[in-house]
GROMACS .gro file of C-alpha atoms in nm:
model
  209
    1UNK     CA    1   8.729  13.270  15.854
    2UNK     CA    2   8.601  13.274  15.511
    3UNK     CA    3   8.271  13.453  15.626
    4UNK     CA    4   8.493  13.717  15.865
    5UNK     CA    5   8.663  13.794  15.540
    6UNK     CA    6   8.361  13.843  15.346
    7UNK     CA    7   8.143  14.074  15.615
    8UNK     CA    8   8.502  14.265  15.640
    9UNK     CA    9   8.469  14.327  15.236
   10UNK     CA   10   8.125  14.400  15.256
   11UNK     CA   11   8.213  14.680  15.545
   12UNK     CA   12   8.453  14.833  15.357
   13UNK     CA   13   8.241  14.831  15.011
   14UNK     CA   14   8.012  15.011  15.252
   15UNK     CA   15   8.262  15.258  15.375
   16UNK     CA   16   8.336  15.350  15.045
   17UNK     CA   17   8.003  15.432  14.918
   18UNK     CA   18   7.873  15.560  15.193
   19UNK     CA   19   7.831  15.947  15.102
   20UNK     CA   20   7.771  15.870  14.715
   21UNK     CA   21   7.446  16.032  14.634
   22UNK     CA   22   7.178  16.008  14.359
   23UNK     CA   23   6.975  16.223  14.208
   24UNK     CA   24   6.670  16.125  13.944
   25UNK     CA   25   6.486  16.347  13.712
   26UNK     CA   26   6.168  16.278  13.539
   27UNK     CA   27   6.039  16.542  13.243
   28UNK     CA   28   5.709  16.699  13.334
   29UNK     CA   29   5.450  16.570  13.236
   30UNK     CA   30   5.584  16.277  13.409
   31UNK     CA   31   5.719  16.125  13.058
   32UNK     CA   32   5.788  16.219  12.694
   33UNK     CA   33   5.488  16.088  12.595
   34UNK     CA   34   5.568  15.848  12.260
   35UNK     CA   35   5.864  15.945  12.073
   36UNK     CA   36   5.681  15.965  11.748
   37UNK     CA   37   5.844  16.007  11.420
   38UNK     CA   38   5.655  16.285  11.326
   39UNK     CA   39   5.837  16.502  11.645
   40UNK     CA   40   6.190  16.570  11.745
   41UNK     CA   41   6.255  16.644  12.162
   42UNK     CA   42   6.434  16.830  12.409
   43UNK     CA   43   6.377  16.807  12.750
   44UNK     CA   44   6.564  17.081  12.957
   45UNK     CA   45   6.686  17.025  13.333
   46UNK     CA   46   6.732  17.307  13.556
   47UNK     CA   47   6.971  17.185  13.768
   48UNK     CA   48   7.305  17.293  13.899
   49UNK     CA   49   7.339  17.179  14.255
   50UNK     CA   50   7.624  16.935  14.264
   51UNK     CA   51   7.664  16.923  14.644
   52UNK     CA   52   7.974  17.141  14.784
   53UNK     CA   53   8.292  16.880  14.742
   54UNK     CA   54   8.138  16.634  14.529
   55UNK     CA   55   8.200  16.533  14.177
   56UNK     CA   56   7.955  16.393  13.946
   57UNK     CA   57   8.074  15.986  13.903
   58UNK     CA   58   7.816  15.813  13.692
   59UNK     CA   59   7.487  15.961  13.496
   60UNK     CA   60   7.224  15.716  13.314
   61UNK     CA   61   6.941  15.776  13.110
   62UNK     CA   62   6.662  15.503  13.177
   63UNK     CA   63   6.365  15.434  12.905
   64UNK     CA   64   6.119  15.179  13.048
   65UNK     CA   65   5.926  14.925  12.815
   66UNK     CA   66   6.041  15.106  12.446
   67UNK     CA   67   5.918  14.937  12.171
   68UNK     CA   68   5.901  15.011  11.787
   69UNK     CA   69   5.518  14.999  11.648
   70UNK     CA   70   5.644  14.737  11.374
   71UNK     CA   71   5.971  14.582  11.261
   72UNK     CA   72   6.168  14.797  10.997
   73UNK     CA   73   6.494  15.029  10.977
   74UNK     CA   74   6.433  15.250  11.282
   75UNK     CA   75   6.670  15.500  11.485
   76UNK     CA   76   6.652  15.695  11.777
   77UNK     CA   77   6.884  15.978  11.815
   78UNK     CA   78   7.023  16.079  12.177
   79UNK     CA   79   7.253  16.390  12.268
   80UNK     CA   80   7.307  16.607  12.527
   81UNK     CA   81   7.242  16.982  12.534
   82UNK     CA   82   7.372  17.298  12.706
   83UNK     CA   83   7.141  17.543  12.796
   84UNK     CA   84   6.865  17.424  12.587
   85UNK     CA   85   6.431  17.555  12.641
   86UNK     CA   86   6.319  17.452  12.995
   87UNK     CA   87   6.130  17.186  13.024
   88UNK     CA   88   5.956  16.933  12.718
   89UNK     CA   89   5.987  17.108  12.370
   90UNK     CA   90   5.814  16.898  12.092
   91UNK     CA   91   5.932  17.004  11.729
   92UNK     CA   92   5.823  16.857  11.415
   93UNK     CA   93   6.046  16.625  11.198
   94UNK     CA   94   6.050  16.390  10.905
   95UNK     CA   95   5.681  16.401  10.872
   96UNK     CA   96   5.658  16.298  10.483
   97UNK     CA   97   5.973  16.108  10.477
   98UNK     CA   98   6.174  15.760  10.592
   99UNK     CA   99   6.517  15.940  10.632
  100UNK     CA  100   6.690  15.869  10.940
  101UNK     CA  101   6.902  16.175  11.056
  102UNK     CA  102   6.897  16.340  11.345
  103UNK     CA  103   6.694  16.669  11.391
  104UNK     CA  104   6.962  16.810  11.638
  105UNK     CA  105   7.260  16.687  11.443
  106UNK     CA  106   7.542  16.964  11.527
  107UNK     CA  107   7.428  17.046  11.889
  108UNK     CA  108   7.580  16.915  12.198
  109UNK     CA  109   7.715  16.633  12.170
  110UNK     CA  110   7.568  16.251  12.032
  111UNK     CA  111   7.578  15.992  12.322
  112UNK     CA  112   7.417  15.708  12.143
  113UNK     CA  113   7.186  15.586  11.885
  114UNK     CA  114   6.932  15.341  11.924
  115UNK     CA  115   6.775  15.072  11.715
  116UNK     CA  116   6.485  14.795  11.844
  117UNK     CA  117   6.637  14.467  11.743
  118UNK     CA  118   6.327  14.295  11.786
  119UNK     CA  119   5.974  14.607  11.693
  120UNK     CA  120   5.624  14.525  11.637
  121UNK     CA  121   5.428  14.199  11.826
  122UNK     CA  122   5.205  14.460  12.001
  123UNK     CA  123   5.505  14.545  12.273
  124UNK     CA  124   5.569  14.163  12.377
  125UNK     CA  125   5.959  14.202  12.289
  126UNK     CA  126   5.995  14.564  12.496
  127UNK     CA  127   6.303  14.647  12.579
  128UNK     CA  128   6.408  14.898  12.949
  129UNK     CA  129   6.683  15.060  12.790
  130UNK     CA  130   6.926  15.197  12.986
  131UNK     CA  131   7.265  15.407  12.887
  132UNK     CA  132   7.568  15.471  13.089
  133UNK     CA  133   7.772  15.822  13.015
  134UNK     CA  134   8.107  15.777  12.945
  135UNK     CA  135   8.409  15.933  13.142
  136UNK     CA  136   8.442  16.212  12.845
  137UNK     CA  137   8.095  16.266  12.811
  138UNK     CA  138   8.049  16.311  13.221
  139UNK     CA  139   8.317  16.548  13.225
  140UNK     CA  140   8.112  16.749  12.952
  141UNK     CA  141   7.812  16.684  13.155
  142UNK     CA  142   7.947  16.894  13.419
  143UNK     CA  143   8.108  17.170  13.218
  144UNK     CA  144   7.717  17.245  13.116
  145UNK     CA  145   7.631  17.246  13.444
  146UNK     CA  146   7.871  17.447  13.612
  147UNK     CA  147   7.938  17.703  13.320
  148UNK     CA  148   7.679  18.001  13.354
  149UNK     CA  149   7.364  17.948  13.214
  150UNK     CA  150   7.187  18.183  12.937
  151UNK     CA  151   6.921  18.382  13.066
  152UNK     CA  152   6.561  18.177  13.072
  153UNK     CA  153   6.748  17.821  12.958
  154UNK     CA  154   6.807  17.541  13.131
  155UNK     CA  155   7.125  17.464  13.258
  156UNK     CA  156   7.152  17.130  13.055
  157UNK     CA  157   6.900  16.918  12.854
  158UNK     CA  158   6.838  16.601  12.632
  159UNK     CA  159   6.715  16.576  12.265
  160UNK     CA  160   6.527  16.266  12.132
  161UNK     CA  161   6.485  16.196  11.744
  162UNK     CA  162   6.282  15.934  11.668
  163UNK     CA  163   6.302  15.816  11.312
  164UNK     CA  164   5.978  15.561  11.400
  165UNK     CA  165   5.752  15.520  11.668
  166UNK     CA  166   5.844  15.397  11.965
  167UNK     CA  167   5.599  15.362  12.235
  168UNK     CA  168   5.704  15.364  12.575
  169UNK     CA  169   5.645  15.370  12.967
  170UNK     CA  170   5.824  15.652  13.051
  171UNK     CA  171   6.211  15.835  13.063
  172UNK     CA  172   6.445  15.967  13.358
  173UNK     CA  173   6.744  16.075  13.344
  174UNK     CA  174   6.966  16.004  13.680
  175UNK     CA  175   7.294  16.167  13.813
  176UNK     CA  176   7.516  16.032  14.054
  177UNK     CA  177   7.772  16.234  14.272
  178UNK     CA  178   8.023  16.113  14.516
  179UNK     CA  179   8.306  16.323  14.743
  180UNK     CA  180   8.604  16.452  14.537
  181UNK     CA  181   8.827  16.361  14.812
  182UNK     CA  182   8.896  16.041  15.018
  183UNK     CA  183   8.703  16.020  15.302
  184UNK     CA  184   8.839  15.992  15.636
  185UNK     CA  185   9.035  15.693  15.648
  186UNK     CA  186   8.988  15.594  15.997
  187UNK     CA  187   8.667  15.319  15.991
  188UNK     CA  188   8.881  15.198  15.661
  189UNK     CA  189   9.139  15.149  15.855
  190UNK     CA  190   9.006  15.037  16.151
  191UNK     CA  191   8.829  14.726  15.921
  192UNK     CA  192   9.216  14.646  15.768
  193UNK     CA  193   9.335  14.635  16.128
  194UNK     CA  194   9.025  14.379  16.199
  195UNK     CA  195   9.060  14.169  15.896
  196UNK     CA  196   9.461  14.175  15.994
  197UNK     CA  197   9.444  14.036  16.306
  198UNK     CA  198   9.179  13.735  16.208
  199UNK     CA  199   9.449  13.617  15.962
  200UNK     CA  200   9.672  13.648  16.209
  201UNK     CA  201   9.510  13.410  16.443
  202UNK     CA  202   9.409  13.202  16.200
  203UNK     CA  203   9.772  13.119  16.066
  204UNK     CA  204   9.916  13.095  16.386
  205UNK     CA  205  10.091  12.799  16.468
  206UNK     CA  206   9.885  12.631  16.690
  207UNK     CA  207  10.090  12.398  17.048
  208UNK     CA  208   9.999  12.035  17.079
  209UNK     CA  209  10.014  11.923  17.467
   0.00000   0.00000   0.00000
């Protein structure tokens, strides 16, 4: 009974998640190269195709293998942009200083700032960092996407400050979209209906002869 119960959970996780789509982006080139200290960054995604009913549920933004070149005070500054330059835009920050501020402060909107707790060792302590959106900061997400878009900008973007160097093995950014409505019901139902009736014959009282 225990394993009817858990294939019947499983199903209905299924059922659930069934029409949830994904969709990853990747800056061309196919990274941000190393977020130096020497350069601020915006990367610019021209994208506003939220499939018809759906709703945009989760959005991450993935940096594999960042590391800081040595150990010290170090800060990298994320936000997100509306209509910002298409594609990579490299400008150049903090090149004579150790301030840490960020270069887009007062644009968009700051998701998160970032700070190696381990730098240096040649890249032995790397870290894949990963960052989840918020609920607020989704429901911004799509106000830049579905409010129009100024002529020749992209219809959202991302700005890196690095106050240090961080080397790295590369950045995406990935949206995830799921129905605004229920789906139909039925298979969900059909799967209680299932599950109901194997309790039921499992706590029947059972005739001795």
């Amino acid at each position: 009974m225990k394993t009817f119960l858990r294939l019947a959970a499983l199903s209905l996780g299924l059922a659930a998640s069934a029409h949830a789509l994904v969709f990853t982006f990747t800056p061309n080139p196919s990274d941000l190269g190393d977020l130096d200290h020497t350069n601020a960054t915006t990367w610019g995604i021209n994208w506003n195709a939220i499939p018809p009913g759906h709703v945009i549920t989760g959005a991450k933004i993935k940096i594999d293998n960042i590391w800081d070149w040595k150990r010290e005070d170090d800060a990298l500054f994320i936000r997100l942009l509306d209509d910002p330059k298409k594609g990579v835009t490299h400008y150049s920050d903090n090149t004579n200083d150790n301030l840490l501020s960020d270069y887009f402060a007062g644009q968009g909107i700051a998701l998160t700032t970032w700070s190696d707790p381990n730098g240096g060792n040649n890249g032995a302590n790397s870290t894949d960092f990963v960052y989840t959106f918020t609920a607020t900061q989704l429901s911004l997400l799509t106000s830049y996407i579905t409010d129009p878009t100024a002529a020749n900008r992209a219809v959202f973007g991302l700005s890196f400050d690095p106050d240090c160097h961080y080397y790295n093995s590369g950045v995406c950014f990935e949206i995830t979209t799921a129905p605004a409505s229920v789906p139909d019901a039925s298979p969900t139902a059909l799967l209680l209906g299932v599950a109901a009736a194997g309790l039921m014959l499992v706590s029947r009282p059972r005739r001795t002869v």
